[in-house]
Amino acid sequence: MKTAPIEPARIALAPDGLPHAPDFGDVYHPAAGATGQARHVFLGGNGLPARWGGRPRFVVLETGFGLGNNFLATWDAWRHDPQRCERLWFLAIDKHPPTRADLARLQASSTLPELARQLVAAWPALTPNLHALEFESGRVRLLLGFGDVAALLPQVMASVDAFFLDGFAPDRNPAMWSLPALKQVGRLAAPGATAATWSSARALREGLATAGFEVSIVPGFSGKRDMTTARYAPRHRPAVQAGGLQIHTGPREALVVGAGLAGCAAARALGREGWQVTVLDRAASIAQGASGNPAGLFHGVVHGDDGPHARLHRAAALATERLLRPWISGGRVRGQIDGLLRLAGTPATSPWPIDYVESVSGQAARARSGLAAAEGGWWFPGGGWVVPGDYAGALLEAGDAHFAGNACVEAIERRSGRWHALDEHGASIADAPVLVLATAIDLPRLLGPALAEATGTLAAVRGQITGLPAAGLPAPRVPVADAGYVLPAVDGVLWCGSTARPGDADGRLREADHRHNLAQAARLLAAPAIEALPTDTLQGRVGWRAVTPDRLPLVGALPDLAACTTARHDDRLRRLPRLRDADGGLYVIAALGSRGVTWAALCGELLASWVAGTPCPVEADLRDTLDPARAWLAARRRVALADPQT
Ligand SMILES: Cc1cc2nc3c(=O)[nH]c(=O)nc-3n(C[C@H](O)[C@H](O)[C@H](O)COP(=O)(O)OP(=O)(O)OC[C@H]3O[C@@H](n4cnc5c(N)ncnc54)[C@H](O)[C@@H]3O)c2cc1C
Ligand SMILES: C[S@@+](CC[C@H](N)C(=O)[O-])C[C@H]1O[C@@H](n2cnc3c(N)ncnc32)[C@H](O)[C@@H]1O
């Protein structure tokens, strides 16, 4: 999917005081009131709140988030409904979202001031990706996609129960009501889904009917004669489930193996969806593998072409900042989010908003980092450092997960509809309908040769970090990175790193590796004396990163290779048979490589979407990019191209 920077909305006030979009020649809501319209047209037109009563999850999708008035009214209705669903998901797309300042200005007179204040406070950077915001301790989830409906709707993976169609008037904003867009609405419709809009345009009604809806005209809001409601009733049952997701319908119970950042992030995301999660680890306590480093940094990535790597890193970094900021400021997790400087020589101009990344000159870089010699580069205001073990602990706690240590899993097995983790005697340590492997470099061994083929090569890359006494040395105020990095002093120690040696199993600290790290630190801090420091005064730690050839994580369900080869399946990832059904399955979250701190939050959410069928937190093409079967499928395609008979 091609991305472009987001152009914020231009919003004026019409003479009657209504917010007005001069570019579309239309108002955001009628004079009779945004909340009133939301209640009559969008909630009432979709049979809400009654329809969500007693359900574990209800998913709304809105085209045209605008000022968020429909969202606020929906959230308010959910709050006041004693029969409310356990969790309310609200997905919304907007090509021209308001800036935070405009949103604050226009919501200052909201009829729902407390909710509006929370929305403004959570308003994300205007970057073209999905932004997962949370309210009500995660029971109300707002997934905002900034971009054109024509490009973004086909990228949404969700099973939607109610659609709010709220573009500007069809004659001034045809893209929002086009037949392809309405067909996407049909693709995303869960069984029994409904749609509503204030418009009663004929083309819209015909489009909805073509998309599989039964359409009705009902009385409109505040004297408007008509509006449209619709119920999904396709003539033929679609071959794939709504939105391309498999919805889990069995008991919400999962077993996670591996209590590093990956396993703990999976536990959090599932736990918040109401799952009971047990996390096993061979170590006695959590975060004893790579996630046991004393500190790690996190930040986004900028690439000229904004390809999948950059888009994924951006979504991941923004999600990490959102999750960690309150934990760090509340003292739950040791760390700092005051920005991060990525040195890059002459700064290019950044196409992105400065609340995500800014290109800075040498002078600005020196002022912000406190390092006399820093050159220009990228400034990530939401970047920082964290103690990964603290982070893993907070994730586990947030998922209300049960941890069991000293549990070395030697094999896995599916028996009577449940996945078992087995010890060295073949006895079951624990079992659940869903098994999630978060065992980093031990993934291929646990999967065994047949299944490991499905996830492709995974390298174990040894790394050593070095901690030097901060006294008398220039310390940066924020993490500073290029090929190496230096963090601000933590408890009197400056951590710097790191080395990277694939296939090296030596767990002892090595002098040569310390020297390598000291040389990088000396360069970054412009302090040549560092290179000569005696290594016996230094602290250090060795760990192993699990790394795929494309350096991206593996997140999702394992493919069912036997079914793939015999049935000669479609060559698309989304159609591959998987080792799962509606009652359970086998999943991985692994290969977080050198950036596990940045990846954990987003990958945990993505894993939960795979497992539970919750709306996917990233665009479909990005989900494919992290699909654990991607390398296997690519290899199979290469073979098929070379020999069309296979
Ligand atoms: C030197 C170094 C520096 C790094 N610096 C940074 C940084 O600054 N920023 C950043 O984002 N990332 C950094 N990383 C990467 C980051 O640490 C990892 O990406 C992340 O910790 C991986 O998390 P994980 O949960 O996948 O793996 P791990 O933390 O290794 O967790 C895997 C867990 O699975 C358990 N396990 C494995 N097999 C079994 C089994 N059979 N049975 C039971 N339990 C099992 C292990 O005991 C372990 O607890 C660094 C890595 C290294 C090595
Ligand atoms: C009527 S307003 C929505 C009001 C909003 N539902 C609310 O509750 O405040 C229409 C919205 O559609 C958005 N829009 C217009 N064209 C679009 C397109 N092609 N893709 C996505 N959004 C678009 C506009 O930016 C605007 O915010």
XYZ file of C-alpha atoms in Angstrom, residues 6-641:
636
model
C -1.786 13.309 5.908
C -3.227 16.716 5.102
C -5.139 17.839 8.194
C -8.692 19.102 7.782
C -9.275 22.751 7.005
C -12.176 23.625 9.247
C -13.973 26.952 9.287
C -16.962 28.098 11.273
C -20.071 28.780 9.170
C -22.079 31.937 9.986
C -24.422 29.835 12.142
C -21.422 28.596 14.147
C -21.337 25.092 12.648
C -17.966 23.542 11.758
C -17.664 23.672 8.006
C -15.230 22.146 5.491
C -14.557 24.715 2.751
C -12.840 22.041 0.637
C -16.077 20.055 0.498
C -18.595 22.888 0.830
C -20.412 21.063 3.622
C -20.862 21.092 7.387
C -19.681 18.406 9.806
C -23.121 17.982 11.354
C -26.577 19.560 11.156
C -27.640 22.612 13.143
C -29.859 20.461 15.352
C -26.729 19.009 16.960
C -24.032 16.408 16.432
C -24.930 14.310 19.466
C -28.627 14.299 18.587
C -27.833 13.185 15.052
C -25.473 10.496 16.322
C -28.151 9.108 18.636
C -30.948 9.162 16.084
C -29.178 8.275 12.859
C -26.153 6.211 13.742
C -27.017 4.562 17.046
C -30.789 4.300 16.506
C -30.349 3.382 12.840
C -28.154 0.439 13.879
C -30.444 -0.737 16.681
C -28.002 0.444 19.350
C -27.543 0.211 22.237
C -29.921 -2.807 22.353
C -27.940 -4.873 19.796
C -24.690 -4.953 21.717
C -26.372 -6.093 24.942
C -24.583 -8.967 26.679
C -22.055 -9.561 23.913
C -18.363 -10.062 24.653
C -17.447 -7.704 21.820
C -19.204 -5.339 19.441
C -17.449 -3.696 16.504
C -18.496 -0.417 14.862
C -16.847 0.975 11.737
C -17.295 4.593 10.711
C -16.342 6.139 7.399
C -15.548 9.774 8.220
C -14.407 10.196 11.841
C -14.315 13.984 11.528
C -14.538 15.570 14.963
C -15.391 12.284 16.636
C -18.915 13.275 17.635
C -20.428 9.943 16.625
C -17.711 8.121 18.519
C -18.298 10.200 21.642
C -22.063 9.591 21.494
C -21.470 5.854 21.043
C -19.034 5.722 23.938
C -21.509 7.688 26.070
C -24.330 5.281 25.188
C -22.069 2.340 26.072
C -21.194 3.928 29.420
C -24.813 4.421 30.383
C -26.034 1.015 29.265
C -26.119 -1.560 32.074
C -26.383 -4.328 29.425
C -23.375 -3.049 27.477
C -21.050 -5.374 25.601
C -17.842 -6.319 27.446
C -15.729 -4.513 24.900
C -16.629 -1.880 22.347
C -14.408 -1.460 19.292
C -14.823 1.639 17.162
C -12.882 1.687 13.888
C -12.883 4.892 11.906
C -11.261 6.192 8.755
C -10.597 9.790 7.843
C -8.523 11.294 5.074
C -8.351 14.746 6.653
C -8.434 14.419 10.440
C -8.354 17.608 12.481
C -5.165 18.728 14.179
C -5.231 18.277 17.925
C -5.576 22.067 18.325
C -8.614 22.154 16.018
C -10.153 19.158 17.738
C -9.690 20.812 21.134
C -11.121 24.097 19.858
C -14.160 22.490 18.246
C -14.835 20.088 21.107
C -14.581 22.878 23.708
C -18.367 23.223 23.590
C -19.064 19.469 23.427
C -22.239 18.181 25.019
C -20.055 15.325 26.318
C -17.173 17.371 27.734
C -15.498 14.713 29.862
C -15.320 12.206 26.999
C -14.268 14.913 24.542
C -11.424 15.905 26.871
C -10.162 12.313 26.926
C -10.353 12.070 23.138
C -8.354 15.271 22.701
C -5.751 14.080 25.220
C -5.314 10.780 23.352
C -5.319 12.337 19.839
C -2.398 10.787 17.922
C 0.201 12.170 15.545
C -1.354 12.592 12.094
C 0.595 9.831 10.376
C -0.814 7.450 7.754
C -1.240 4.295 9.791
C -3.711 2.807 12.211
C -3.651 4.285 15.708
C -5.081 2.140 18.499
C -6.355 4.348 21.317
C -7.891 3.037 24.509
C -10.416 4.339 26.987
C -12.215 2.843 29.986
C -9.163 0.725 30.894
C -9.135 -0.822 27.431
C -12.832 -1.732 27.300
C -13.465 0.978 24.697
C -10.984 0.764 21.836
C -10.732 3.347 19.106
C -8.802 2.222 16.020
C -8.240 5.284 13.854
C -7.009 4.940 10.291
C -5.817 8.126 8.645
C -6.043 7.918 4.872
C -8.462 7.731 1.959
C -11.301 5.221 2.268
C -10.481 3.982 -1.233
C -7.005 2.907 -0.079
C -7.631 2.064 3.571
C -10.955 0.217 3.616
C -9.546 -2.688 1.545
C -6.715 -2.881 4.112
C -9.025 -3.198 7.120
C -9.336 -6.654 8.660
C -12.280 -6.710 11.024
C -15.608 -8.392 11.461
C -17.937 -5.425 11.821
C -21.360 -5.400 13.469
C -22.495 -1.846 12.674
C -21.454 0.701 10.065
C -21.787 4.462 10.441
C -21.563 6.002 6.955
C -20.819 9.678 7.509
C -19.048 11.321 4.610
C -19.934 14.797 3.441
C -22.886 15.044 1.048
C -22.558 12.453 -1.754
C -22.574 15.073 -4.540
C -19.616 16.882 -2.895
C -17.776 13.886 -1.519
C -18.485 10.983 -3.945
C -15.410 8.974 -2.874
C -17.045 8.236 0.489
C -20.130 6.693 -1.109
C -18.605 4.947 -4.128
C -19.649 1.426 -5.047
C -16.141 0.009 -4.374
C -16.247 1.557 -0.890
C -19.701 0.096 -0.222
C -18.533 -3.312 -1.463
C -15.764 -3.110 1.118
C -18.450 -2.470 3.717
C -20.070 -5.717 2.587
C -16.745 -7.556 2.788
C -16.331 -6.468 6.401
C -19.913 -7.179 7.473
C -20.329 -9.808 10.198
C -23.441 -11.987 10.057
C -26.370 -9.771 11.091
C -24.421 -6.531 10.539
C -26.321 -3.297 9.989
C -25.527 0.097 8.492
C -27.020 3.547 8.865
C -26.557 6.983 7.387
C -28.351 10.320 7.284
C -28.261 10.228 3.471
C -31.039 8.700 1.435
C -29.400 9.185 -1.951
C -30.580 6.645 -4.459
C -27.100 5.675 -5.632
C -26.160 4.942 -2.040
C -29.181 2.699 -1.513
C -28.441 0.848 -4.743
C -24.789 0.501 -3.805
C -25.637 -0.968 -0.411
C -28.026 -3.415 -2.067
C -25.280 -4.472 -4.497
C -22.973 -4.983 -1.513
C -25.422 -7.489 -0.015
C -27.587 -5.298 2.233
C -31.376 -5.120 2.539
C -32.047 -1.412 2.499
C -34.825 0.595 4.217
C -35.803 4.226 4.211
C -36.809 5.492 7.645
C -37.581 8.945 9.095
C -34.504 11.169 9.376
C -33.229 13.362 12.195
C -34.782 16.653 13.243
C -37.374 17.101 10.565
C -35.304 15.521 7.764
C -37.767 13.318 5.971
C -35.613 10.285 5.188
C -32.481 8.465 6.152
C -31.155 5.006 5.250
C -30.746 1.886 7.341
C -29.583 -1.486 6.044
C -29.123 -5.060 7.197
C -26.534 -7.407 5.752
C -28.377 -10.241 4.025
C -26.236 -11.494 1.143
C -27.847 -13.850 -1.349
C -24.815 -16.137 -1.223
C -22.813 -16.872 1.903
C -19.324 -15.412 1.391
C -16.560 -18.041 1.047
C -14.290 -16.282 3.561
C -15.239 -14.962 6.982
C -16.056 -11.276 7.409
C -13.008 -9.064 7.048
C -10.737 -12.080 6.487
C -10.544 -12.879 10.205
C -11.206 -16.151 11.940
C -13.350 -15.472 15.010
C -12.526 -17.616 18.037
C -15.707 -19.032 19.515
C -14.367 -21.587 22.027
C -13.241 -21.011 25.616
C -10.952 -17.979 25.887
C -7.961 -19.800 27.310
C -4.350 -19.604 26.088
C -0.973 -21.018 27.017
C 2.056 -18.906 26.153
C 5.558 -20.409 26.209
C 8.290 -17.821 26.813
C 8.129 -14.949 29.295
C 10.230 -12.372 27.480
C 8.819 -9.203 25.976
C 7.097 -11.174 23.194
C 5.280 -13.638 25.453
C 4.342 -10.981 28.003
C 3.015 -8.657 25.278
C 0.895 -11.509 23.890
C -0.387 -12.232 27.399
C -1.349 -8.610 27.920
C -3.200 -8.283 24.626
C -5.115 -11.532 25.122
C -5.789 -10.887 28.797
C -7.398 -7.573 28.006
C -9.710 -9.356 25.580
C -10.972 -11.407 28.489
C -8.698 -14.413 27.971
C -7.248 -16.507 30.761
C -3.560 -16.731 30.008
C -0.821 -18.871 31.540
C 2.781 -18.035 30.654
C 5.484 -20.697 31.063
C 9.227 -20.163 31.070
C 12.169 -22.440 31.681
C 13.724 -19.726 33.844
C 12.496 -19.171 37.396
C 11.373 -15.606 36.662
C 10.334 -13.547 33.654
C 12.647 -11.708 31.229
C 15.790 -13.783 31.669
C 16.582 -14.112 27.933
C 17.326 -11.186 25.624
C 14.661 -9.214 27.493
C 16.836 -9.301 30.593
C 19.131 -6.513 29.382
C 19.513 -3.661 31.876
C 18.145 -1.130 29.365
C 17.013 -0.927 25.754
C 16.018 1.885 23.466
C 12.968 2.309 21.220
C 12.056 4.595 18.335
C 10.638 4.680 14.790
C 12.318 4.519 11.415
C 12.235 6.861 8.426
C 12.765 5.573 4.875
C 12.358 7.621 1.739
C 9.893 5.221 0.124
C 7.939 4.554 3.348
C 7.830 0.814 2.595
C 6.513 -1.895 4.924
C 9.578 -1.774 7.226
C 9.180 1.934 7.869
C 5.397 1.750 8.176
C 5.591 -1.117 10.641
C 8.285 0.547 12.714
C 6.239 3.739 12.823
C 3.090 1.947 13.982
C 5.131 -0.020 16.517
C 6.987 2.985 17.907
C 3.775 5.005 18.293
C 2.061 2.065 20.019
C 5.029 1.624 22.372
C 5.060 5.270 23.322
C 1.309 5.203 24.024
C 1.623 2.160 26.238
C 4.818 3.056 28.060
C 4.292 6.751 28.756
C 1.871 6.310 31.676
C 3.830 3.328 33.034
C 7.070 5.305 33.018
C 5.586 8.507 34.399
C 3.743 6.492 37.057
C 6.983 4.786 38.133
C 5.788 1.259 37.192
C 8.525 0.915 34.589
C 11.982 2.465 34.815
C 12.819 4.412 31.689
C 12.481 7.728 29.932
C 10.481 9.138 27.017
C 12.010 12.539 26.347
C 13.044 11.906 22.753
C 15.750 9.968 20.963
C 18.354 11.207 18.524
C 19.219 9.040 15.527
C 22.314 10.526 13.924
C 22.058 10.708 10.160
C 24.551 13.289 8.956
C 22.927 16.011 6.919
C 19.264 16.022 7.848
C 16.769 15.424 5.062
C 13.437 17.182 5.276
C 10.866 15.050 7.001
C 7.460 14.504 5.426
C 6.027 13.540 8.824
C 4.507 15.595 11.629
C 7.000 16.653 14.282
C 5.144 14.822 17.019
C 6.404 11.652 15.291
C 9.786 12.662 13.859
C 11.688 15.809 13.016
C 14.849 16.318 11.004
C 17.233 18.361 13.112
C 20.420 20.266 12.376
C 23.655 19.617 14.265
C 22.977 22.634 16.436
C 19.489 21.425 17.443
C 20.802 17.889 17.918
C 23.505 19.145 20.288
C 21.020 21.244 22.253
C 18.548 18.384 22.640
C 20.982 15.572 23.334
C 23.421 17.535 25.475
C 26.309 16.064 23.475
C 28.832 18.638 22.282
C 29.737 16.704 19.142
C 26.390 15.442 17.893
C 25.683 15.909 14.215
C 22.238 16.336 12.695
C 19.727 13.582 12.204
C 16.271 12.365 13.125
C 14.661 13.400 16.368
C 11.940 11.041 17.609
C 10.097 12.885 20.398
C 8.295 9.689 21.461
C 11.485 7.619 21.578
C 13.395 6.732 24.706
C 14.760 3.882 26.778
C 13.267 1.412 29.195
C 14.253 -1.447 31.488
C 12.905 -4.377 29.427
C 12.352 -6.590 32.478
C 10.166 -3.917 34.093
C 8.279 -3.567 30.828
C 7.716 -7.330 30.565
C 6.449 -7.389 34.171
C 4.012 -4.555 33.548
C 2.728 -6.308 30.405
C 2.136 -9.549 32.269
C 0.345 -7.727 35.070
C -1.826 -5.770 32.618
C -2.945 -9.061 31.078
C -3.712 -10.472 34.516
C -1.769 -13.537 33.350
C -0.545 -16.418 35.495
C 3.207 -17.057 35.337
C 4.780 -20.484 35.925
C 8.592 -20.582 35.978
C 11.076 -23.499 35.913
C 8.966 -25.040 33.180
C 11.195 -26.094 30.317
C 9.090 -27.137 27.351
C 10.735 -29.843 25.268
C 7.969 -30.529 22.763
C 4.415 -29.600 21.872
C 1.514 -31.797 20.880
C -2.174 -31.473 19.988
C -4.481 -33.968 21.697
C -8.277 -34.000 21.973
C -8.604 -30.436 20.743
C -6.018 -28.994 23.146
C -2.364 -28.057 22.679
C -0.004 -29.462 25.297
C 3.435 -28.254 26.385
C 5.489 -31.353 27.226
C 8.482 -31.771 29.539
C 11.563 -33.910 28.873
C 9.643 -37.073 29.863
C 6.821 -36.331 27.435
C 4.478 -35.432 30.304
C 2.110 -32.523 29.860
C 3.159 -29.424 31.823
C 0.076 -27.448 30.834
C -2.470 -27.307 28.024
C -5.003 -24.982 26.421
C -6.986 -24.720 23.185
C -4.616 -21.964 22.048
C -0.840 -22.311 22.248
C 1.400 -19.313 21.599
C 5.134 -19.896 21.145
C 7.216 -16.902 22.225
C 10.471 -18.774 22.691
C 12.739 -16.592 20.515
C 15.763 -18.605 19.328
C 14.290 -21.830 20.707
C 11.364 -21.649 18.271
C 12.713 -23.992 15.537
C 13.638 -26.696 18.081
C 10.200 -26.618 19.690
C 8.403 -26.685 16.370
C 10.448 -29.647 15.148
C 11.848 -29.916 11.597
C 8.501 -30.317 9.829
C 6.846 -27.270 11.367
C 10.019 -25.190 11.537
C 10.085 -25.305 7.735
C 6.948 -23.170 7.842
C 8.597 -20.251 9.611
C 11.804 -20.191 7.561
C 15.328 -19.576 8.813
C 15.816 -18.031 12.237
C 19.327 -16.919 13.181
C 20.534 -16.631 16.777
C 22.620 -13.466 16.813
C 24.834 -13.024 19.857
C 25.085 -9.511 21.259
C 27.104 -7.970 24.097
C 26.422 -4.639 25.727
C 28.804 -2.666 27.908
C 28.169 -0.529 30.977
C 30.814 2.060 31.906
C 30.957 4.197 35.018
C 29.334 7.526 34.111
C 31.424 9.616 36.525
C 33.560 12.131 34.642
C 32.175 11.210 31.213
C 29.909 13.298 28.974
C 26.484 11.658 29.206
C 23.667 12.264 26.727
C 20.329 13.537 28.045
C 18.499 11.119 25.725
C 19.497 7.938 23.870
C 21.762 8.687 20.915
C 22.168 6.088 18.187
C 23.661 5.387 14.795
C 25.381 2.037 14.141
C 25.916 1.891 17.917
C 24.178 3.633 20.778
C 24.689 5.250 24.165
C 21.919 5.685 26.723
C 21.674 8.377 29.403
C 23.267 7.349 32.697
C 21.153 4.772 34.585
C 22.157 4.369 38.259
C 25.589 5.827 37.496
C 26.198 3.534 34.506
C 26.347 4.505 30.826
C 25.090 1.557 28.769
C 26.360 1.323 25.241
C 26.294 -1.289 22.540
C 26.245 -3.494 20.925
C 27.885 -6.308 19.042
C 26.142 -8.664 16.616
C 27.524 -12.127 15.809
C 25.261 -14.689 14.169
C 25.774 -18.312 15.195
C 28.036 -17.509 18.153
C 26.918 -19.467 21.222
C 29.575 -18.187 23.663
C 27.796 -16.809 26.737
C 30.910 -15.295 28.410
C 31.640 -11.568 28.346
C 34.463 -10.886 25.887
C 37.079 -8.167 26.084
C 37.118 -7.677 22.303
C 33.381 -6.990 22.357
C 33.773 -4.465 25.168
C 36.458 -2.763 23.082
C 34.107 -2.647 20.098
C 31.391 -1.016 22.226
C 33.842 1.429 23.822
C 35.021 2.550 20.393
C 31.433 3.289 19.372
C 30.768 5.149 22.637
C 33.992 7.149 22.308
C 32.910 8.250 18.851
C 29.306 9.072 19.811
C 30.341 10.956 22.965
C 33.413 12.529 21.307
C 35.443 11.278 24.266
C 38.493 9.363 22.928
C 39.630 8.507 26.476
C 36.776 6.000 26.671
C 38.570 3.702 24.245
C 41.416 3.267 26.695
C 39.274 2.355 29.718
C 40.361 -0.874 31.405
C 37.733 -3.497 30.653
C 37.852 -5.086 34.094
C 35.955 -2.080 35.511
C 33.119 -2.545 33.026
C 29.755 -4.205 33.368
C 28.242 -6.190 30.523
C 25.640 -8.671 29.432
C 25.400 -11.211 26.632
C 22.149 -12.189 24.933
C 20.817 -13.636 21.686
C 18.469 -11.983 19.260
C 16.220 -14.171 17.115
C 16.477 -12.766 13.603
C 14.697 -13.608 10.342
C 16.375 -12.937 6.973
C 14.145 -9.868 6.439
C 14.727 -8.768 10.069
C 11.010 -8.604 10.765
C 9.100 -10.487 13.469
C 6.987 -13.593 12.971
C 3.437 -13.083 14.249
C 0.430 -15.253 13.515
C -0.935 -18.762 13.083
C 1.290 -21.557 11.796
C 0.294 -22.820 8.351
C -0.918 -26.381 7.980
C 1.762 -27.516 5.552
C 0.220 -30.939 4.948
C -3.051 -29.345 3.869
C -1.197 -26.777 1.752
C 0.713 -29.315 -0.312
C -2.040 -31.841 -0.868
C -4.824 -29.427 -1.703
C -2.641 -27.209 -3.916
C -4.062 -24.148 -2.289
C -4.345 -20.658 -3.548
C -0.939 -19.007 -3.324
C -2.122 -16.113 -1.216
C -1.067 -15.905 2.419
C -4.564 -15.038 3.584
C -5.948 -18.221 2.064
C -3.387 -20.656 3.460
C -4.820 -23.382 5.677
C -3.614 -22.895 9.236
C -3.136 -25.097 12.260
C -6.245 -23.701 13.881
C -10.001 -23.537 13.807
C -12.685 -21.541 15.619
C -11.849 -23.364 18.878
C -8.085 -22.960 19.050
C -4.754 -23.246 17.311
C -0.981 -22.873 17.253
C 0.526 -19.392 17.012
C 3.944 -17.729 17.172
C 5.206 -14.331 18.250
C 8.944 -14.364 17.786
C 11.967 -12.985 15.934
C 11.801 -9.546 17.485
C 15.440 -9.195 16.429
C 17.298 -6.113 17.632
C 14.147 -4.144 18.314
C 12.050 -6.153 20.712
C 11.275 -3.138 22.882
C 9.808 -1.296 19.907
C 7.996 -4.347 18.531
C 6.438 -5.903 21.625
C 3.289 -3.776 22.058
C 2.188 -3.859 18.418
C 3.087 -7.520 17.885
C 1.151 -8.483 21.022
C -1.944 -6.718 19.688
C -1.476 -8.290 16.272
C -1.156 -11.736 17.825
C -4.382 -11.186 19.791
C -6.140 -10.216 16.585
C -4.978 -13.449 14.933
C -6.057 -15.528 17.927
C -9.326 -13.896 18.957
C -10.491 -12.319 15.713
C -10.406 -8.764 17.095
C -9.881 -5.969 14.554
C -6.380 -6.109 13.134
C -4.216 -3.266 14.498
C -2.295 -2.882 11.229
C -3.251 -2.746 7.569
C -3.691 -6.144 5.914
C -0.524 -5.821 3.815
C 1.496 -5.192 6.983
C -0.095 -8.198 8.665
C 1.071 -10.236 5.663
C 4.553 -8.751 6.028
C 4.802 -10.302 9.521
C 2.957 -13.512 8.659
C 5.031 -16.476 9.920
C 4.365 -18.330 6.660
C 5.724 -15.577 4.397
C 9.161 -17.062 3.779
C 7.781 -20.544 3.202
C 5.216 -19.268 0.708
C 7.795 -17.125 -1.095
C 10.077 -20.160 -1.403
C 7.190 -22.245 -2.723
C 6.390 -19.608 -5.312
C 10.019 -19.540 -6.455
C 9.963 -23.310 -6.916
C 6.674 -23.132 -8.805
C 8.055 -20.435 -11.099
